[in-house]
Short mmCIF file of C-alpha atoms (C1' of nucleotides) in Angstrom, two decimals:
data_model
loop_
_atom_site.label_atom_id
_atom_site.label_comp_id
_atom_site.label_asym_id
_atom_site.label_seq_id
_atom_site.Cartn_x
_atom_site.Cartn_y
_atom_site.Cartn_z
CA UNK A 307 11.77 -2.85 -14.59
CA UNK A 308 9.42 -5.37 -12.48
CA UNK A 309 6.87 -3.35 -10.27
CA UNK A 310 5.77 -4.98 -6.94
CA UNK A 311 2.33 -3.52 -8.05
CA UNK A 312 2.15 -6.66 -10.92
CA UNK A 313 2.55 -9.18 -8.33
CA UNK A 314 0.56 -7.68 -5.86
CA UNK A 315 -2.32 -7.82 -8.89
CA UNK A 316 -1.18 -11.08 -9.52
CA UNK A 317 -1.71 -12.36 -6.00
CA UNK A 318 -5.15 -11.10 -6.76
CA UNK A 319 -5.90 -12.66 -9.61
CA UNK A 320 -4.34 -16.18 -8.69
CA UNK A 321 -6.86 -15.64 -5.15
CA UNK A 322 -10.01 -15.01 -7.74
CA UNK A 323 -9.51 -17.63 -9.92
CA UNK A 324 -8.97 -19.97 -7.15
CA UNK A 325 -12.29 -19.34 -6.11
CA UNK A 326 -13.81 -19.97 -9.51
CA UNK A 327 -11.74 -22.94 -9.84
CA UNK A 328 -13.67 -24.10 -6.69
CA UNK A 329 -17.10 -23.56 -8.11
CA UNK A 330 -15.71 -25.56 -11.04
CA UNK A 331 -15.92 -22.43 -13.70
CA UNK A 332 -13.41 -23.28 -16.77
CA UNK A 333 -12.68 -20.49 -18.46
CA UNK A 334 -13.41 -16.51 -18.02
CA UNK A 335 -12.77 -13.13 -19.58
CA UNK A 336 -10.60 -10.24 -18.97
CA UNK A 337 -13.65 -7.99 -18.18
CA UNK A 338 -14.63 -10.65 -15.75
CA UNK A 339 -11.36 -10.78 -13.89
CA UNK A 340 -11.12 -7.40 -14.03
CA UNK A 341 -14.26 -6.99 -12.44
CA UNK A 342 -13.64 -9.25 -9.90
CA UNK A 343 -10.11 -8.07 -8.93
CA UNK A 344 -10.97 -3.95 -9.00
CA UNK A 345 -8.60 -3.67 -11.63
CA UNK A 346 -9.27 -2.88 -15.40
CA UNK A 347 -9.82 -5.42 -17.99
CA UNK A 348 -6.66 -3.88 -20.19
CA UNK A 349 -4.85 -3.85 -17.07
CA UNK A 350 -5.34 -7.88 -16.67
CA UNK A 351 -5.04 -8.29 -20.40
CA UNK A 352 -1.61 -6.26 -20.33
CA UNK A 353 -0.39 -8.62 -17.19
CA UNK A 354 -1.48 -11.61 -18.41
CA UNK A 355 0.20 -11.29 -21.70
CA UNK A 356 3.51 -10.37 -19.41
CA UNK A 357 3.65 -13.88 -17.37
CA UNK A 358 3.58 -15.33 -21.45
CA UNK A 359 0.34 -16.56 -20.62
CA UNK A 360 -2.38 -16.24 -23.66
CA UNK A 361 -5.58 -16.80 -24.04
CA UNK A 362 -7.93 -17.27 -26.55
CA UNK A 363 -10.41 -14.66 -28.30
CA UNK A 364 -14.05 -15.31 -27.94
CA UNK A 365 -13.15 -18.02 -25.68
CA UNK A 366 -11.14 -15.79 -22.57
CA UNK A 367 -8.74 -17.67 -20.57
CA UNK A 368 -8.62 -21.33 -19.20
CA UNK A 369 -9.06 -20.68 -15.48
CA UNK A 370 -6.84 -23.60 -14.38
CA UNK A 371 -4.01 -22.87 -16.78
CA UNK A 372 -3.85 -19.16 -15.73
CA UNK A 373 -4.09 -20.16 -12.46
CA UNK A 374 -0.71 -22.43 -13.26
CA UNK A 375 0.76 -19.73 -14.63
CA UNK A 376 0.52 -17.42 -12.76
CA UNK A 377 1.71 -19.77 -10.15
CA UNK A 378 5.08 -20.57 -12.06
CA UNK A 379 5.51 -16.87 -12.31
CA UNK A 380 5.28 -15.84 -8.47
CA UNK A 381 6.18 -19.17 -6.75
CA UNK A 382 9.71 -20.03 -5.36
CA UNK A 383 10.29 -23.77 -6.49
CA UNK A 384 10.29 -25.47 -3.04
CA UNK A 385 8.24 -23.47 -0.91
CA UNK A 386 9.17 -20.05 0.40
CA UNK A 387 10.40 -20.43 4.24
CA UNK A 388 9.74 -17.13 6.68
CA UNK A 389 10.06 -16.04 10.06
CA UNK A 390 7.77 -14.36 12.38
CA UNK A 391 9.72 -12.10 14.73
CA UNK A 392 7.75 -10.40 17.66
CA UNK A 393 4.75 -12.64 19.29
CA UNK A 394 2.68 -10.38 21.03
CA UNK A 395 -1.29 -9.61 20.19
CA UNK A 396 0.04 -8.63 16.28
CA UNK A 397 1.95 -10.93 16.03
CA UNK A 398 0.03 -14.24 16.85
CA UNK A 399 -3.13 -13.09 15.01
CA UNK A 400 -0.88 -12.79 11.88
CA UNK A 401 0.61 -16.65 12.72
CA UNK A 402 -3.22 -17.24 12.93
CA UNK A 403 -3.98 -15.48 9.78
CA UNK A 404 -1.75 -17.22 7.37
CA UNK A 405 -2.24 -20.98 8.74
CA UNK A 406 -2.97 -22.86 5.38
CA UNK A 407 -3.49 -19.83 3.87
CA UNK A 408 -1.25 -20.13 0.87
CA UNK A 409 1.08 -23.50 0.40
CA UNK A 410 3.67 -21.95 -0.89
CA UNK A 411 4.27 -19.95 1.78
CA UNK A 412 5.15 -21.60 5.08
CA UNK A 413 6.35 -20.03 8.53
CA UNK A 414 9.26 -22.27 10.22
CA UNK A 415 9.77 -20.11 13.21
CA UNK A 416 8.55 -17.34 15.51
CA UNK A 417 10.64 -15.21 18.11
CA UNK A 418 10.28 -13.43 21.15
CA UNK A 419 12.48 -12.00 23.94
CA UNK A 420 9.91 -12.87 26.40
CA UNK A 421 10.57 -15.66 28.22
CA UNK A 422 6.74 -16.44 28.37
CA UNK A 423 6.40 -17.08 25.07
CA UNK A 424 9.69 -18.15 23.61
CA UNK A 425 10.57 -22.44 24.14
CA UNK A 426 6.91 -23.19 23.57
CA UNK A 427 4.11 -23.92 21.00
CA UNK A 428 2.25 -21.00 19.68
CA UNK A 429 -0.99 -21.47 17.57
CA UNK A 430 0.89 -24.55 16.33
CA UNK A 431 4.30 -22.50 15.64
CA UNK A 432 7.27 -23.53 17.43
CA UNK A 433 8.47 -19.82 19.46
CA UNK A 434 11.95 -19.26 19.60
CA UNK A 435 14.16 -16.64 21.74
CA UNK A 436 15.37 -13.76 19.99
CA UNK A 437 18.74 -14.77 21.36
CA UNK A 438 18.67 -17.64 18.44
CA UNK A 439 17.61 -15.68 15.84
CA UNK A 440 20.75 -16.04 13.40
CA UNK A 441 21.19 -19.60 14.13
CA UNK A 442 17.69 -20.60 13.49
CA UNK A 443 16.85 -19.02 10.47
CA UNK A 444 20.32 -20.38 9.32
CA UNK A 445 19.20 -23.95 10.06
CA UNK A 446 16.14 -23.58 8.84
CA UNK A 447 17.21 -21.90 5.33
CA UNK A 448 14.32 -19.17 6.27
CA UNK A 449 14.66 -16.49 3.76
CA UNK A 450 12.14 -13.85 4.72
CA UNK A 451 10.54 -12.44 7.70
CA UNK A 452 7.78 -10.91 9.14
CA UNK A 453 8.21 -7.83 11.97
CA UNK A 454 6.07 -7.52 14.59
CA UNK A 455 8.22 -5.93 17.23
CA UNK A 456 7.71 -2.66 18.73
CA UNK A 457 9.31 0.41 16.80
CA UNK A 458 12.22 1.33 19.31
CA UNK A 459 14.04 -2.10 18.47
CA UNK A 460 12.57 -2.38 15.10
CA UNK A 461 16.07 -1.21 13.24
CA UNK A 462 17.98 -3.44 15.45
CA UNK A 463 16.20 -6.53 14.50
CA UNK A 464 16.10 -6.05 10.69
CA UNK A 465 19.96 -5.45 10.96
CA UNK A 466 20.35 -8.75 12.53
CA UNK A 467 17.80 -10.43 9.90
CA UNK A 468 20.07 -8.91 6.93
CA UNK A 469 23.06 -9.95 8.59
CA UNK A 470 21.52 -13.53 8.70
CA UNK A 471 21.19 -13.28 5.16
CA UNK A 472 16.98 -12.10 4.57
CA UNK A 473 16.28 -10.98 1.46
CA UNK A 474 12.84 -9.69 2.07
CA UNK A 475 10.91 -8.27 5.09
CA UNK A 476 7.24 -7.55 5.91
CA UNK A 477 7.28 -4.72 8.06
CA UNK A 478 4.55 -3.88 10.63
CA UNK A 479 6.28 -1.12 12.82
CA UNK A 480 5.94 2.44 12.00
CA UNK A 481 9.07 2.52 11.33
CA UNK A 482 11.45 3.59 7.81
CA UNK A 483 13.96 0.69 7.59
CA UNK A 484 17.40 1.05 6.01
CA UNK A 485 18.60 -1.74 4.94
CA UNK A 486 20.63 -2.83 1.68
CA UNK A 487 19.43 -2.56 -1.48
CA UNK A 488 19.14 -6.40 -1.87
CA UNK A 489 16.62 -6.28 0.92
CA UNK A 490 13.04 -5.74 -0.51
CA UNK A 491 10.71 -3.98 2.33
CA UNK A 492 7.10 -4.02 2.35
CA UNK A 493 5.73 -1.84 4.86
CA UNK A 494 2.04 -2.70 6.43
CA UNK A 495 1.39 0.35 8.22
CA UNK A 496 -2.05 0.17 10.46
CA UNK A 497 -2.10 3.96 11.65
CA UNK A 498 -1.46 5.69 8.82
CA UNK A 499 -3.81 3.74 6.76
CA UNK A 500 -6.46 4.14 9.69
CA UNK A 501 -5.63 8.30 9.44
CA UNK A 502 -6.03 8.35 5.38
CA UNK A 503 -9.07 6.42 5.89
CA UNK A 504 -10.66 9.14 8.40
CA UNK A 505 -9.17 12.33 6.63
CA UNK A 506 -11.00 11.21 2.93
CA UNK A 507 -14.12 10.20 5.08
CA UNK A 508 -14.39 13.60 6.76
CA UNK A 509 -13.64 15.56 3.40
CA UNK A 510 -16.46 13.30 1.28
CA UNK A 511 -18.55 14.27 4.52
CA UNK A 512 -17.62 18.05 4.64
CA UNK A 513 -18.87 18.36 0.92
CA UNK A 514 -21.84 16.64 1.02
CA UNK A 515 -22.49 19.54 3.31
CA UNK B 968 -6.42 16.56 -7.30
CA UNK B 969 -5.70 15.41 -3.30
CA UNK B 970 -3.87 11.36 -3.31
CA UNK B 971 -3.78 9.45 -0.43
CA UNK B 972 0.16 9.11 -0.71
CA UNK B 973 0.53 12.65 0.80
CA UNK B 974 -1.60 11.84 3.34
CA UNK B 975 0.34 8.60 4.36
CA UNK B 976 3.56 10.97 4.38
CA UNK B 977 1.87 13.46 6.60
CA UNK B 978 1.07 11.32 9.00
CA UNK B 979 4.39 9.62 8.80
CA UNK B 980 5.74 13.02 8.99
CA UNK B 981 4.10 13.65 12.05
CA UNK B 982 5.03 10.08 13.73
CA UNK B 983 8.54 11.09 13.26
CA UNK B 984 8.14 14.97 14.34
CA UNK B 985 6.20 13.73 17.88
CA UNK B 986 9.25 11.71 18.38
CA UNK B 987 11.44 14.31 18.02
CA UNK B 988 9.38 16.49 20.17
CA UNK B 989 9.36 14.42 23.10
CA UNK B 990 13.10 14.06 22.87
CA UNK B 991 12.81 17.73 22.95
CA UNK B 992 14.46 18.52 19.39
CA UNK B 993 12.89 22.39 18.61
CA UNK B 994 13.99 22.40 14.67
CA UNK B 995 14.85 20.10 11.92
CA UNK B 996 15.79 20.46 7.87
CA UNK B 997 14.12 18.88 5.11
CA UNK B 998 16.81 16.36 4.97
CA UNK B 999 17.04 15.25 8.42
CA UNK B 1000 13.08 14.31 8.49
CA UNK B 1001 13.19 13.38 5.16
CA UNK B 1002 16.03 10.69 5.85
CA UNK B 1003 13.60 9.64 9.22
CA UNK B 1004 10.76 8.83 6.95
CA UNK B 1005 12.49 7.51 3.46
CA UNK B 1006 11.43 10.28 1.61
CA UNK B 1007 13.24 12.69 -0.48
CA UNK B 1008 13.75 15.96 0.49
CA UNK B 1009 12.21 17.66 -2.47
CA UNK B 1010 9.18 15.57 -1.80
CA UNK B 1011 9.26 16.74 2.36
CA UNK B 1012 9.74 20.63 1.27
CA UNK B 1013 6.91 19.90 -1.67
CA UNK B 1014 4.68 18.74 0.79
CA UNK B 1015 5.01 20.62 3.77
CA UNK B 1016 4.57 23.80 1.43
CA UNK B 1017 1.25 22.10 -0.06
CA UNK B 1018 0.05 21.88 4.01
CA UNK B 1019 0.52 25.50 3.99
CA UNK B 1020 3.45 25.90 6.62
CA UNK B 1021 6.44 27.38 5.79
CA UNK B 1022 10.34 26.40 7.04
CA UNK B 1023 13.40 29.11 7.33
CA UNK B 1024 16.15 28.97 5.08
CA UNK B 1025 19.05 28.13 7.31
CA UNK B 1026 17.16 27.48 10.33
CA UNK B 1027 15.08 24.81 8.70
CA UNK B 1028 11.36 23.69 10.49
CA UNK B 1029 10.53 24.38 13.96
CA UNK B 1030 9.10 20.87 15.13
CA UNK B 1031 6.28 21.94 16.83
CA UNK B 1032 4.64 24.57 14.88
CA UNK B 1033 4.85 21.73 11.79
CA UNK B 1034 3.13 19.20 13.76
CA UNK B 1035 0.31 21.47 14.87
CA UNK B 1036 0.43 22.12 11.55
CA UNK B 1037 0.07 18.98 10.17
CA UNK B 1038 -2.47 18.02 12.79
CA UNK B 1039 -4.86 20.87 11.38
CA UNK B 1040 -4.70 19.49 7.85
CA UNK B 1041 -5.22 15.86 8.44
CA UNK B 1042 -7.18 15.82 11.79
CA UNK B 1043 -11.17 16.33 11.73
CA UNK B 1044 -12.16 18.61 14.77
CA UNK B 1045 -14.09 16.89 17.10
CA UNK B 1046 -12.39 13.77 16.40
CA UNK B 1047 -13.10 10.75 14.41
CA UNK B 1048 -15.10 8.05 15.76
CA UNK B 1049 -14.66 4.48 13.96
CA UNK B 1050 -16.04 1.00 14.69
CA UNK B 1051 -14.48 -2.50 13.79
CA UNK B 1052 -16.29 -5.02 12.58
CA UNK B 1053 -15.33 -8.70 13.11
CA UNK B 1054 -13.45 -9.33 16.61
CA UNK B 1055 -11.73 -12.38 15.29
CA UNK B 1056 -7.68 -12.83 16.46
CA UNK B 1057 -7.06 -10.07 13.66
CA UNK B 1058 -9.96 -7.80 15.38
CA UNK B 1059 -8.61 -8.35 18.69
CA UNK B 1060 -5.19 -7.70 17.62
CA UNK B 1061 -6.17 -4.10 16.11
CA UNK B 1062 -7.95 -3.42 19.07
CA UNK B 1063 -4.96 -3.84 21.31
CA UNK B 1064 -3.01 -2.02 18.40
CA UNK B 1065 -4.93 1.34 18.70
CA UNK B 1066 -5.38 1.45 21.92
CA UNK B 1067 -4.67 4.81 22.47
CA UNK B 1068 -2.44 5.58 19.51
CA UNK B 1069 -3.90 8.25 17.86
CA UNK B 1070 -5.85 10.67 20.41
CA UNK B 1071 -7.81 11.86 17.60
CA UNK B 1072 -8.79 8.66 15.99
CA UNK B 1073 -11.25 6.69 18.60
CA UNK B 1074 -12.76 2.93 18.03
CA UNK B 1075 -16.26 2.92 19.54
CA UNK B 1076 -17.69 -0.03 19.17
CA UNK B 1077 -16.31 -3.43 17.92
CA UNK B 1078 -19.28 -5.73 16.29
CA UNK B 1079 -19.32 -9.94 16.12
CA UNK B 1080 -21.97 -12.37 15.23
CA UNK B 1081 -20.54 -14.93 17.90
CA UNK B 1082 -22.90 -14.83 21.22
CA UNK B 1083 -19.35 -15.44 22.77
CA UNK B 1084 -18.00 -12.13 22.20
CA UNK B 1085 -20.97 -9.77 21.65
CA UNK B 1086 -22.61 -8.48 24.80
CA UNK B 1087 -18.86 -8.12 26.44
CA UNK B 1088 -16.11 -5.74 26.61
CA UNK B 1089 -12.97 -6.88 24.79
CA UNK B 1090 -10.30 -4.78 25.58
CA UNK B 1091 -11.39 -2.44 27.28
CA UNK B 1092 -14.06 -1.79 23.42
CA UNK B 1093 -17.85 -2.52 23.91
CA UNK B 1094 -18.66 -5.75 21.47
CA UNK B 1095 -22.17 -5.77 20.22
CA UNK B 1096 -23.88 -8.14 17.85
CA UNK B 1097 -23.93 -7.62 14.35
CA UNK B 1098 -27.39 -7.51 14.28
CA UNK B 1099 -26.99 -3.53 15.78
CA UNK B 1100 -24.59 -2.25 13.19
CA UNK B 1101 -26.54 0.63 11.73
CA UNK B 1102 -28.35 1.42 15.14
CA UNK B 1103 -25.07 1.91 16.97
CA UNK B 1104 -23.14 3.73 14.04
CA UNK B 1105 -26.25 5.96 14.48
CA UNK B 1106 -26.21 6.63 17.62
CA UNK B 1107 -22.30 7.19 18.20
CA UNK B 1108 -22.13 8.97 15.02
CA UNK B 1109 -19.24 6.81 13.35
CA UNK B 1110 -18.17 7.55 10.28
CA UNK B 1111 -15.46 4.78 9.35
CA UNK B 1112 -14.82 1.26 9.92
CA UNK B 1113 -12.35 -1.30 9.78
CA UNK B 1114 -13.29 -4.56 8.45
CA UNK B 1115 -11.45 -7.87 9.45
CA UNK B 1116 -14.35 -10.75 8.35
CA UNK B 1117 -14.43 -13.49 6.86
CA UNK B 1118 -13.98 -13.14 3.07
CA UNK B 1119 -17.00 -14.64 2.06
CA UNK B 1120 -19.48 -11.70 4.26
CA UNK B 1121 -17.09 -8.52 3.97
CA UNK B 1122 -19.19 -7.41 0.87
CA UNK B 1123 -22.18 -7.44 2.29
CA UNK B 1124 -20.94 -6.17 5.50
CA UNK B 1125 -19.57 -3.46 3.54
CA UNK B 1126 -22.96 -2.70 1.89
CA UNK B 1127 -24.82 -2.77 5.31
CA UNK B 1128 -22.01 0.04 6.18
CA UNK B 1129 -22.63 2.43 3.29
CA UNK B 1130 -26.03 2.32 4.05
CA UNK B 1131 -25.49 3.13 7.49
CA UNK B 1132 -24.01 6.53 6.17
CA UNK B 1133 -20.06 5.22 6.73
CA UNK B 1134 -17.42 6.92 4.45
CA UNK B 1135 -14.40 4.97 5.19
CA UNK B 1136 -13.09 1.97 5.13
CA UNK B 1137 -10.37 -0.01 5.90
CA UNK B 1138 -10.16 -3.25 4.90
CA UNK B 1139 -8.97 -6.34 5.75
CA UNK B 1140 -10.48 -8.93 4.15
CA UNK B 1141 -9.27 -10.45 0.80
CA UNK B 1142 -12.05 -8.77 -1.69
CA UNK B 1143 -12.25 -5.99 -4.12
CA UNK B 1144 -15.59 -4.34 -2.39
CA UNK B 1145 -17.78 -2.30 -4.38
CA UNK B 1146 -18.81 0.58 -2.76
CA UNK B 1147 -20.23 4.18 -3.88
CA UNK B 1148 -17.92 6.93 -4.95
CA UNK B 1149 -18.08 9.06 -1.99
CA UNK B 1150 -16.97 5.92 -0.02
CA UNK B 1151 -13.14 5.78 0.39
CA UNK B 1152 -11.60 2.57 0.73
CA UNK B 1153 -8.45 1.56 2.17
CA UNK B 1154 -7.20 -1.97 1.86
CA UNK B 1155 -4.76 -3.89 3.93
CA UNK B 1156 -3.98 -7.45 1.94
CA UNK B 1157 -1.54 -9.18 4.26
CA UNK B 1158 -1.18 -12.36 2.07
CA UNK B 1159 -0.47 -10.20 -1.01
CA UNK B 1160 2.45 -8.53 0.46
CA UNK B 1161 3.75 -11.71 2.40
CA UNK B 1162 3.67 -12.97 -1.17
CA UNK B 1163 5.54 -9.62 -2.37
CA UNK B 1164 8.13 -10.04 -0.41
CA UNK B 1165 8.87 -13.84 -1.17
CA UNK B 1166 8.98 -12.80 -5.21
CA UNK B 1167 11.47 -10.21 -4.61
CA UNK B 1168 13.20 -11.93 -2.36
CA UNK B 1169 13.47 -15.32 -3.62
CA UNK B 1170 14.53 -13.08 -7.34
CA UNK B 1171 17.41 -11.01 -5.18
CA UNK B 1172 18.72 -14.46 -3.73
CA UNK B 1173 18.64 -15.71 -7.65
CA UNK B 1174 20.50 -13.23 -9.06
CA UNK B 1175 23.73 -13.38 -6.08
CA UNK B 1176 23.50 -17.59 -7.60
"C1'" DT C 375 -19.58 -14.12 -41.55
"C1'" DA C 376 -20.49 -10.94 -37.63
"C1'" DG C 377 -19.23 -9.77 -33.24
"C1'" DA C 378 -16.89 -9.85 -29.18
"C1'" DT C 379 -12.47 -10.55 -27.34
"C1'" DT C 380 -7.34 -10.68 -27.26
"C1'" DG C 381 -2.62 -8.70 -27.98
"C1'" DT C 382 -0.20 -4.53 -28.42
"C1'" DT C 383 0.89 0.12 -29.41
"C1'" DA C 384 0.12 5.20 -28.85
"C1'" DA C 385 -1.65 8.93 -25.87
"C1'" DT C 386 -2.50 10.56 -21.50
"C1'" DC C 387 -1.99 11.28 -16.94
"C1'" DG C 388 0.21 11.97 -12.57
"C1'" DA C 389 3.89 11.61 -9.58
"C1'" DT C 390 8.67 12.04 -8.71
"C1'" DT C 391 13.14 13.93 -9.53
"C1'" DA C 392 16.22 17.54 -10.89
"C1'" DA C 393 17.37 22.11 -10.86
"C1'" DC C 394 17.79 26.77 -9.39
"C1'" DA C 395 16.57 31.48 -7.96
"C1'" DA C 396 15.24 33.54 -3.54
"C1'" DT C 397 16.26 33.77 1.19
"C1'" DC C 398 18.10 34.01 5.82
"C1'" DT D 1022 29.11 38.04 3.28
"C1'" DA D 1023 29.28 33.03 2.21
"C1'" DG D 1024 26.86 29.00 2.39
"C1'" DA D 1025 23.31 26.04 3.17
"C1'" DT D 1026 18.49 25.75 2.94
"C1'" DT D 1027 13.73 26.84 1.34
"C1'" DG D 1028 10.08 27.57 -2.24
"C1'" DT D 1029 8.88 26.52 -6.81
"C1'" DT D 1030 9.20 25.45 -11.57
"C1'" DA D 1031 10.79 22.45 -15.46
"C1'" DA D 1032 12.18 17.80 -16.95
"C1'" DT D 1033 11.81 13.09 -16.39
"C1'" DC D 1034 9.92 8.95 -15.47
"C1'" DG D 1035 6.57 5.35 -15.12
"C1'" DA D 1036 2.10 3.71 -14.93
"C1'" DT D 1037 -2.47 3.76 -16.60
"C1'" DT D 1038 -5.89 4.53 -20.05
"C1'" DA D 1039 -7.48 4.69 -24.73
"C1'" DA D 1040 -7.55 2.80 -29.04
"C1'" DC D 1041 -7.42 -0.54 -32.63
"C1'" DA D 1042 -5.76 -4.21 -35.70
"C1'" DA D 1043 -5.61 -9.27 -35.36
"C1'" DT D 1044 -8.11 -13.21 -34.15
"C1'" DC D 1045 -11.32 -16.93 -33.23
#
DNA sequence: TAGATTGTTAATCGATTAACAATC
DNA sequence: TAGATTGTTAATCGATTAACAATC
């Protein structure tokens, strides 16, 4: 059964070695990825040997090939198209945050249900009402999307996003989502990370008296 | 040993429960919160007996004692004061976020090494320069931080941190920091779950043809 | 070759699920 | 009581770690 946990290490990996690439290193070991990813080197070994990738003993991997293949084994052949839905403070610093950020990955469309924001340009994303939601990401063959919106109509929008035929959402709203099983859900929730942060810094601060 | 899942599902727990207690709901079963926050209900009763509280066959949980309850596990008394380094669009945007989300979680002090934003209030958060870091985590007594920097400065950000006696993190930025034992990070990769979700779904959308 | 690394299996660990007696 | 739920243990599952033969 394929984890998420592989390709979230693989996302890793791929972002590592694209930084050695850039400083023109050629080849590297599984301690050294390891080391650079905060994973262990078996661990890399183990899913580096699962994309059919191999490398070479006494000699570690070729940094550009891995880099390929590890790029064959996440990347949708033609790009991967996704939607942005809910424009407010969140939501524009994430349009911000993944400008160029990976090629493969490209947003076609934001919405909003405030007339301030939707029929323009924002950050260089065209902003479309929520009223056009179906019909857009239709047009525009979008096949995942990112949620932004406030909690209370959280539910309601991913029900219209798997009716319009998503297959995958990024969810930023402390919400649970049900959707289909079809649907994969990754969940980015700010507060509760924020409250495990504080609880394990009080504890490691309550022992060290 | 104490993981950081249960305290995610606490404090999802309790997001759900102060829901139902403004909407003035007095008891709830294992099920019913366990279906609010996609959990089982084995896991719900497993960890609401590990919090030390205990439910009544047949009558189920009364919502408010459970909260209080849960509040006394997770919470630190006095509160937990936490600054946020880097008021980039992603800063900003977690600013606006918290404001006021968790009464017991407070952001004093946002940091920036741009003259344009240090010296100001963003907010409604005092910005000072980077340059102050440890003197202000001093002096406010903060104990964890949220990171949203560049890549290329979060480590030694991070370093400048643990030094200043922090012992939390949650971060932002795209790098596996290394930090002491007693120093508990959290990280927050948005690119590796966009990228997630566009391997499972473009793989769901393969398998329907 | 000698030595460090890779590919791969076995052992361990922890978390989740299943099950059920105790309870109101 | 009858029936649904809670508290709690046993069984299962999966992921990680440890270990080591094969390899250059």
């Amino acid at each position: 059964m394929l984890s998420g946990k592989i390709i979230g290490r693989l996302s890793m990996y791929r972002r590592v070695l694209g930084n050695l690439c850039d400083s023109k290193e050629r080849r590297l070991f599984s301690h050294e990825l390891a080391s650079l990813s905060g994973v262990s080197a078996a661990q890399v070994r183990r899913d580096i040997m699962h994309i059919g990738y191999s490398g070479n003993p006494n000699r570690g991997y070729d940094v550009e090939a891995l880099l390929e293949s590890i790029g064959q084994f996440i990347d949708e052949p033609g790009g991967h198209r996704v939607a942005l839905v809910g424009a407010g403070n969140l939501g524009r610093a994430i349009l911000a945050y993944f400008s160029g950020r990976r090629p493969n990955l490209s947003i076609e469309a934001a919405f909003d249900n405030d007339p301030e924001k939707y029929g323009r340009v924002i950050l260089g994303y065209r902003c479309y009402s929520i009223v056009d939601l179906e019909a857009v990401i239709s047009e525009k063959n979008i096949r995942s999307a990112i949620i932004t919106t406030p909690a209370s109509v959280t539910q309601s929008i991913a029900d219209r996003l798997v009716a319009a035929n998503i297959r995958g959402l990024l969810n930023f709203a402390p919400v649970a989502l049900r959707v289909p099983s079809h649907v994969y859900v990754e969940d980015i929730d700010m507060t509760t990370s924020l409250e495990k942060v504080a609880y394990f810094a009080s504890k490691t601060s309550y022992t060290k008296g």
